[in-house]
Short mmCIF file of C-alpha atoms in Angstrom, two decimals:
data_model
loop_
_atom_site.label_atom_id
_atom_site.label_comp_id
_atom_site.label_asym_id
_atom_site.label_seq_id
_atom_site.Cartn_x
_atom_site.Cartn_y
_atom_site.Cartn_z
CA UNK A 1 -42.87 51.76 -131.13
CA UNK A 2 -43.76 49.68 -128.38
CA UNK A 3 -45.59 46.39 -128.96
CA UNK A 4 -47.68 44.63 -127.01
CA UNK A 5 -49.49 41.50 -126.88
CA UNK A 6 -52.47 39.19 -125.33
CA UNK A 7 -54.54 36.48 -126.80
CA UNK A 8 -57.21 38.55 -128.11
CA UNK A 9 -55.08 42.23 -129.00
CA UNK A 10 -52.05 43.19 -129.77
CA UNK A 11 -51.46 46.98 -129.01
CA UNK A 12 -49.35 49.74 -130.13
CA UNK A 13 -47.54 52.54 -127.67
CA UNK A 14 -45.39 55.79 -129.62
CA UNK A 15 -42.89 57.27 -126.55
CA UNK A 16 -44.17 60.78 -128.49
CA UNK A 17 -47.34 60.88 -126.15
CA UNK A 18 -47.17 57.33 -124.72
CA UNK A 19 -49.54 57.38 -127.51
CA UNK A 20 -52.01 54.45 -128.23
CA UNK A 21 -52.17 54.10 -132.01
CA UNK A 22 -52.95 51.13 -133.00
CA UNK A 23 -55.02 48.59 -130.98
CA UNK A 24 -56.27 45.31 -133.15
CA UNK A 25 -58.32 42.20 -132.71
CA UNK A 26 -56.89 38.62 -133.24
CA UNK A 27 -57.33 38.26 -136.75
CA UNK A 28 -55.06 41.75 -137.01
CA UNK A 29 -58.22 44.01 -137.50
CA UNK A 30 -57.61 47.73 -136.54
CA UNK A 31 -60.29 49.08 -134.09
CA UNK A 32 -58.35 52.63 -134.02
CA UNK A 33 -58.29 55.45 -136.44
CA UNK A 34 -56.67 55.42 -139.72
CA UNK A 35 -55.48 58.97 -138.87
CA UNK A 36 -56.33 60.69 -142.31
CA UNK A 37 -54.37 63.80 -142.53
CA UNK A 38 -57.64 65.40 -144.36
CA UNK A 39 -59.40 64.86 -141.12
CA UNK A 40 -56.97 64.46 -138.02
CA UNK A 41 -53.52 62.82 -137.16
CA UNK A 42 -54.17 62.15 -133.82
CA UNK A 43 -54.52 58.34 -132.52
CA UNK A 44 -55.32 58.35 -128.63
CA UNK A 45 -53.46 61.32 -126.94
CA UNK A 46 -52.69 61.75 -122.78
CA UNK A 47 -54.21 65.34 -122.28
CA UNK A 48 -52.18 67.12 -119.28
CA UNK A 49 -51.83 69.14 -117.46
CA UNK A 50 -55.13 70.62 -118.83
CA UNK A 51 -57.98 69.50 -120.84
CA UNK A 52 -59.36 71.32 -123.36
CA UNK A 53 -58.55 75.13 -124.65
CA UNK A 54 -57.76 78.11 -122.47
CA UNK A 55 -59.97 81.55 -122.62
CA UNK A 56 -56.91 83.52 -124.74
CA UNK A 57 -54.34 80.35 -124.44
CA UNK A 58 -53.80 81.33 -120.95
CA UNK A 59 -54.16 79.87 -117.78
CA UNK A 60 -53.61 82.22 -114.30
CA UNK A 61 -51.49 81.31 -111.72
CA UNK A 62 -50.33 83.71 -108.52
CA UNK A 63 -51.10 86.89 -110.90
CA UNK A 64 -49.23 85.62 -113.40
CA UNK A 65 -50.59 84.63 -116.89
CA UNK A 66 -48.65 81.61 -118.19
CA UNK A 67 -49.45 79.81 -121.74
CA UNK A 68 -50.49 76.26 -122.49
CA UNK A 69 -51.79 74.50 -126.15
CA UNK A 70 -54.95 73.18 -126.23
CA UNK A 71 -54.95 70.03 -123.87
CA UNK A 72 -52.19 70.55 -122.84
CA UNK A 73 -47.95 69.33 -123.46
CA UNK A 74 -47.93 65.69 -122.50
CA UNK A 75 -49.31 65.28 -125.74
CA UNK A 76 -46.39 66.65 -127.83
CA UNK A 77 -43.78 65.48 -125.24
CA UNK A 78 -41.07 62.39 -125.70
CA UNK A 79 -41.80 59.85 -122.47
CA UNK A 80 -39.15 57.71 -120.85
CA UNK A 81 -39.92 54.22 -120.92
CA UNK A 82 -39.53 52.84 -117.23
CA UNK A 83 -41.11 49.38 -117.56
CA UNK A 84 -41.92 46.75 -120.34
CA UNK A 85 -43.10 43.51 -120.75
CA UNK A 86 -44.97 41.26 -123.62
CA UNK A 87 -48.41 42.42 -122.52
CA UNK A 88 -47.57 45.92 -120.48
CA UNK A 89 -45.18 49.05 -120.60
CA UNK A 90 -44.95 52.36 -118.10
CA UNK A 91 -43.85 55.08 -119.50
CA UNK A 92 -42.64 58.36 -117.77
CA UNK A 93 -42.54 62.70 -118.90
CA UNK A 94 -41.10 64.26 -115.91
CA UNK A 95 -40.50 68.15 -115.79
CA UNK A 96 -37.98 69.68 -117.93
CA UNK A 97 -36.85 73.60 -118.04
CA UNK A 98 -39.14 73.84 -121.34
CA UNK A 99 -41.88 72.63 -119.19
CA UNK A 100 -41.34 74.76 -116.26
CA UNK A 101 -41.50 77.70 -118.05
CA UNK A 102 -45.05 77.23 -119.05
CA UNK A 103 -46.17 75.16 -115.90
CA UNK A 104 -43.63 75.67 -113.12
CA UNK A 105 -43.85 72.14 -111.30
CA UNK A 106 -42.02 69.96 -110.31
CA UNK A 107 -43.93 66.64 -111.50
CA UNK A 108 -44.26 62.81 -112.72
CA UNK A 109 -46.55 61.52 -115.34
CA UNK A 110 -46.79 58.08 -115.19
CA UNK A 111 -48.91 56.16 -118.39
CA UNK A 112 -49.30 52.66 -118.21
CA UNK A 113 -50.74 50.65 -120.80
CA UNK A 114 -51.56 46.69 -120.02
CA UNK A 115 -52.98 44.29 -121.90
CA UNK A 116 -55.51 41.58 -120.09
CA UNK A 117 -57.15 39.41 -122.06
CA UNK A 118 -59.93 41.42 -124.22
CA UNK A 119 -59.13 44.44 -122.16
CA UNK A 120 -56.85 47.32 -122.48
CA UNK A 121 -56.30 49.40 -119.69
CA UNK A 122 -54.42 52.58 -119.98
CA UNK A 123 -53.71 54.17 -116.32
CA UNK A 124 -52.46 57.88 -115.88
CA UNK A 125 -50.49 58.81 -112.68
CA UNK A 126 -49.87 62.62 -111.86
CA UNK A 127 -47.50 63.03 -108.94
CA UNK A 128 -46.51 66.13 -107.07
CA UNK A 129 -42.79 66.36 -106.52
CA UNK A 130 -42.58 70.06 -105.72
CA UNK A 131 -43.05 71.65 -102.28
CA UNK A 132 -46.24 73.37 -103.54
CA UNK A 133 -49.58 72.35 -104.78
CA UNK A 134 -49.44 71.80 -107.86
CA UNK A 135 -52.78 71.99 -110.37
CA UNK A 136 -53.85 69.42 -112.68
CA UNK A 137 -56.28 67.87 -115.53
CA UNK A 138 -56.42 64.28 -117.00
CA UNK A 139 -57.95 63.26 -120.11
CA UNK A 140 -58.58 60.52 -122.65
CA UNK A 141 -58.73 60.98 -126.25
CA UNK A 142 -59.24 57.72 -127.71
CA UNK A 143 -60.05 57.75 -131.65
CA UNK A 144 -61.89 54.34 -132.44
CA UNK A 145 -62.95 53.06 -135.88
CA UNK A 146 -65.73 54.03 -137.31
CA UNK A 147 -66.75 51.72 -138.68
CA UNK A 148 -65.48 49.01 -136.62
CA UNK A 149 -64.11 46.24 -138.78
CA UNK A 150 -66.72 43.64 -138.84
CA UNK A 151 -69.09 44.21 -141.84
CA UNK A 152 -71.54 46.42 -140.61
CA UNK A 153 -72.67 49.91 -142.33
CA UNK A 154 -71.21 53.13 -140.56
CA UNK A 155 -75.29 54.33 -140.37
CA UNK A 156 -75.83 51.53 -137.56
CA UNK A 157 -73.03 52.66 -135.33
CA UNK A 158 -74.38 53.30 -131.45
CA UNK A 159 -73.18 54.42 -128.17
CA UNK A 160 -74.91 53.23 -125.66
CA UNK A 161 -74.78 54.63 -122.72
CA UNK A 162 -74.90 52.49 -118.96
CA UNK A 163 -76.77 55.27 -117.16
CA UNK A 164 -79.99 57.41 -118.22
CA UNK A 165 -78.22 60.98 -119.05
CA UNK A 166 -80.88 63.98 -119.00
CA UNK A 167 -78.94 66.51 -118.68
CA UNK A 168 -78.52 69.67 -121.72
CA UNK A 169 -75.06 69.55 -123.55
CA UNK A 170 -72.57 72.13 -123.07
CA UNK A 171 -71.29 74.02 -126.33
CA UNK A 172 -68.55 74.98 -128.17
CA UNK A 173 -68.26 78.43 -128.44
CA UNK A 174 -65.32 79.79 -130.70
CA UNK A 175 -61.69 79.63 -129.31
CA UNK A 176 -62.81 75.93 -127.94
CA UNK A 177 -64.80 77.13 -124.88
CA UNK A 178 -67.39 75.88 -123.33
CA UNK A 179 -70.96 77.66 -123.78
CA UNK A 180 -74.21 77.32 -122.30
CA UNK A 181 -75.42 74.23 -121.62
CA UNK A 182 -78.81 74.24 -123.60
CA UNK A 183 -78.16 71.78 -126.81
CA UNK A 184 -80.69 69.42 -126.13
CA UNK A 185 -79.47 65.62 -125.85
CA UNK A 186 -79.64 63.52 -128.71
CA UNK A 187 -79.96 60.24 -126.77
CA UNK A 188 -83.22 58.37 -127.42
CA UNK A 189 -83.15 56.65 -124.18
CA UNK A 190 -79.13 55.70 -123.28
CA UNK A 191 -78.34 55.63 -126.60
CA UNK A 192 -76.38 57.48 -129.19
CA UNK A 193 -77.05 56.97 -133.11
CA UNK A 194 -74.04 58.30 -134.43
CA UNK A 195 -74.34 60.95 -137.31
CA UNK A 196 -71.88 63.17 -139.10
CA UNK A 197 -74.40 66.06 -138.26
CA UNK A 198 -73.82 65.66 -134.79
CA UNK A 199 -70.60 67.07 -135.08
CA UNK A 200 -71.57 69.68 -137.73
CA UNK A 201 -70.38 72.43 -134.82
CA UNK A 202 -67.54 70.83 -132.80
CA UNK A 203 -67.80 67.89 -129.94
CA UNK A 204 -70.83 66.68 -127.66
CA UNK A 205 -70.34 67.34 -124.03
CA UNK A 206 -71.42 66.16 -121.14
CA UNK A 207 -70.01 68.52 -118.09
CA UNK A 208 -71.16 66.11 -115.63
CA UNK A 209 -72.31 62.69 -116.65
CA UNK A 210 -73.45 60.01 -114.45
CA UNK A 211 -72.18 56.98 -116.64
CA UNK A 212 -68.93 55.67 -115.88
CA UNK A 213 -68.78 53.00 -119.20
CA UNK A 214 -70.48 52.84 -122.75
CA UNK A 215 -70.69 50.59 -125.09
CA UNK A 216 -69.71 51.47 -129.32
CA UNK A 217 -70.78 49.43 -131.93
CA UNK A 218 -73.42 47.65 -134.06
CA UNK A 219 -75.77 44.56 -131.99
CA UNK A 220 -75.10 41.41 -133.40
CA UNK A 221 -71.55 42.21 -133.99
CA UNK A 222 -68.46 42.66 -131.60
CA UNK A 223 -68.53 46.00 -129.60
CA UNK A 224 -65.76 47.98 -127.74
CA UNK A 225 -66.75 48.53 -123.82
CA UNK A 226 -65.19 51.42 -122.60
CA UNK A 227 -65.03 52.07 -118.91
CA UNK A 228 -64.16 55.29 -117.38
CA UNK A 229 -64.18 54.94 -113.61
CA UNK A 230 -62.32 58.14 -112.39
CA UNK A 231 -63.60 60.49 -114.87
CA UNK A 232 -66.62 62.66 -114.49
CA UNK A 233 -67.02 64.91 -117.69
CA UNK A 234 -67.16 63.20 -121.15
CA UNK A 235 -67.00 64.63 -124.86
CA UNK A 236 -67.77 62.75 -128.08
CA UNK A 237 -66.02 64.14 -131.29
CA UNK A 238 -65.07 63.31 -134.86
CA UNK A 239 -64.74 65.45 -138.23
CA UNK A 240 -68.01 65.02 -140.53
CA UNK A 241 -66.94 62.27 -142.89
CA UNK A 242 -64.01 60.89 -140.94
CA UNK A 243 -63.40 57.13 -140.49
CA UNK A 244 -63.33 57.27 -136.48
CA UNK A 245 -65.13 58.53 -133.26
CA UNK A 246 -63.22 59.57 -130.44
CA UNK A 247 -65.45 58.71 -126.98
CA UNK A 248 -63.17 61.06 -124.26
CA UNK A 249 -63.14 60.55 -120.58
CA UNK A 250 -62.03 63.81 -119.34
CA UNK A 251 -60.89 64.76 -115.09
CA UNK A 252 -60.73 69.11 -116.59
CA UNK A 253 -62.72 71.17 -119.34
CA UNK A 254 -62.14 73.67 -121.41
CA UNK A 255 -62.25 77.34 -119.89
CA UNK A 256 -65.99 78.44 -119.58
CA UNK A 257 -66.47 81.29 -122.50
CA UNK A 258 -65.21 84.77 -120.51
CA UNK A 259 -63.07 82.82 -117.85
CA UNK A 260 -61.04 85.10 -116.17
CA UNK A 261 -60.11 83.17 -112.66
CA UNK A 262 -57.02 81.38 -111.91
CA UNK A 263 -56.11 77.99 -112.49
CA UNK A 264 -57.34 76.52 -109.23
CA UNK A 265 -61.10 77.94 -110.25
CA UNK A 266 -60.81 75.93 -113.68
CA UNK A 267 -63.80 73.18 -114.07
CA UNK A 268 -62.43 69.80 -113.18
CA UNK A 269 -58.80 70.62 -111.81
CA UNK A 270 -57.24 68.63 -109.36
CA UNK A 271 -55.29 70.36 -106.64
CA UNK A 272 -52.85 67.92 -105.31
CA UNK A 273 -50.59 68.61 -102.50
CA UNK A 274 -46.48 68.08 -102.32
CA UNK A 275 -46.11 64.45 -102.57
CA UNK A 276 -49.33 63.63 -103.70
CA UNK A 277 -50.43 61.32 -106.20
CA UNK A 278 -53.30 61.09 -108.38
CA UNK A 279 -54.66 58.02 -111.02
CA UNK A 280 -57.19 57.75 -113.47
CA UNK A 281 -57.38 55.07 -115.61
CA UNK A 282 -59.96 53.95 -118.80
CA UNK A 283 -60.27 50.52 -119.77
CA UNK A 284 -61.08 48.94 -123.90
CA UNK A 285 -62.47 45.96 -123.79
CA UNK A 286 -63.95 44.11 -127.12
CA UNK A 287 -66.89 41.84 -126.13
CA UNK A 288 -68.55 39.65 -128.29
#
């Protein structure tokens, strides 16, 4: 494990992933998941090359069907690490003959992690070193306590949202795919009160959201901020009865129920050109 450190957090980076897992306050309090294996093992994966699941596990590329998990391998993947310090670390998943026979690029990922104060900012760089374009999604997956550790009952957990957000929610339809979006919103205004029944189906998502931060937590007591800049889709998720909420900036989405097209057609991909690179990066920061 990597460790780093600041005045105010102290983080924790697995090369498996470039993983997040543990991310805690001054006085050593965790603000991540406990990672139940009744509920899920995941911490804070990278999603890429795609986000979400794939209409039969398959994406389409040149007439060619070619399969990938659900969100993707960087995920399940062992990164270099290219860069450390105390309070930030870079690590690096380049492509491999495993990875070429599922996604046949030549490419970088680049996850940076740095520590600033109250603030955690995790950047993810995608870079094109083929000589064709090469297709990609970027997601966050970030699984925060719930509740946070300062006293205050799971029932008063909010997300509070920095923009007014009318739009319908997509659903889930079986396989992971994303419905029609008629679920009503459950905001009262910008904000979320969090309830296991929310999630009696499968995640909350917003296909286009105008908010670029939110704010998780109980007034009165210390919040997380999270700030998502570059991303412009957005799914909330836990498991009914789980100690965490995951609040996911995503840059892709899962196929559209029936999706036949090819890759380039998929909501939210990137097509970057040889040479190219692309960043998007998602900041924690616990305010007081």
């Amino acid at each position: 494990m990597i460790e780093l450190a600041s005045e105010h957090l102290s983080a924790r980076i697995d090369p498996l992933g470039a993983e997040l897992v543990s991310l805690r306050d001054a006085d050593a309090r965790e603000l991540m998941t406990d990672a139940d294996p009744a509920y899920w093992t995941g911490h804070a994966p990278i999603l890429f090359p795609i986000v979400g699941a794939l209409n039969g596990g398959v994406y389409r590329l040149d007439g060619r069907e070619y399969p990938l998990p659900q969100h993707g391998f960087a995920r399940r993947s062992t990164f270099e690490v290219i860069e450390q310090s105390g309070d930030a670390a870079t690590l690096r998943l380049t492509d491999s003959e495993a990875s070429r026979a599922v996604y046949p690029f030549a490419f970088a990922l680049d996850v940076r992690h740095a520590l600033d104060g109250p603030t955690l900012t995790t950047t993810v760089t995608a870079h094109n070193r083929g000589g064709r374009d090469m297709p990609a999604g970027i997601g966050f997956h970030p699984a925060f306590a719930w509740p946070l550790p300062y006293g205050r009952d799971r029932a008063d957990h909010r997300i509070v949202f920095n923009a007014e957000e009318p739009a319908k929610l997509a659903r889930i339809v079986p396989g992971g795919l994303i419905g029609p979006a008629d679920r009503e919103s459950p905001l009262v205004g910008r904000t979320l009160a969090l309830d296991d029944d929310l999630f009696a189906v499968d995640a909350l998502v917003w296909q286009s959201i105008r908010s670029q931060s939110v704010r998780y937590g109980v007034e009165g007591a210390p919040q997380l901020r999270i700030d998502f800049p570059d991303t412009p889709m957005l799914g909330i998720w836990t498991k009914p009865g789980a100690a965490f909420v995951c609040v996911e900036p995503w840059h892709g989405i899962a196929d559209p129920e029936g999706f036949a097209g090819e890759i380039w057609e998929k909501p939210g991909i990137k097509r970057l050109a040889p040479g190219e690179t692309w960043s998007v990066a998602m900041q924690v920061t616990l305010t007081h």
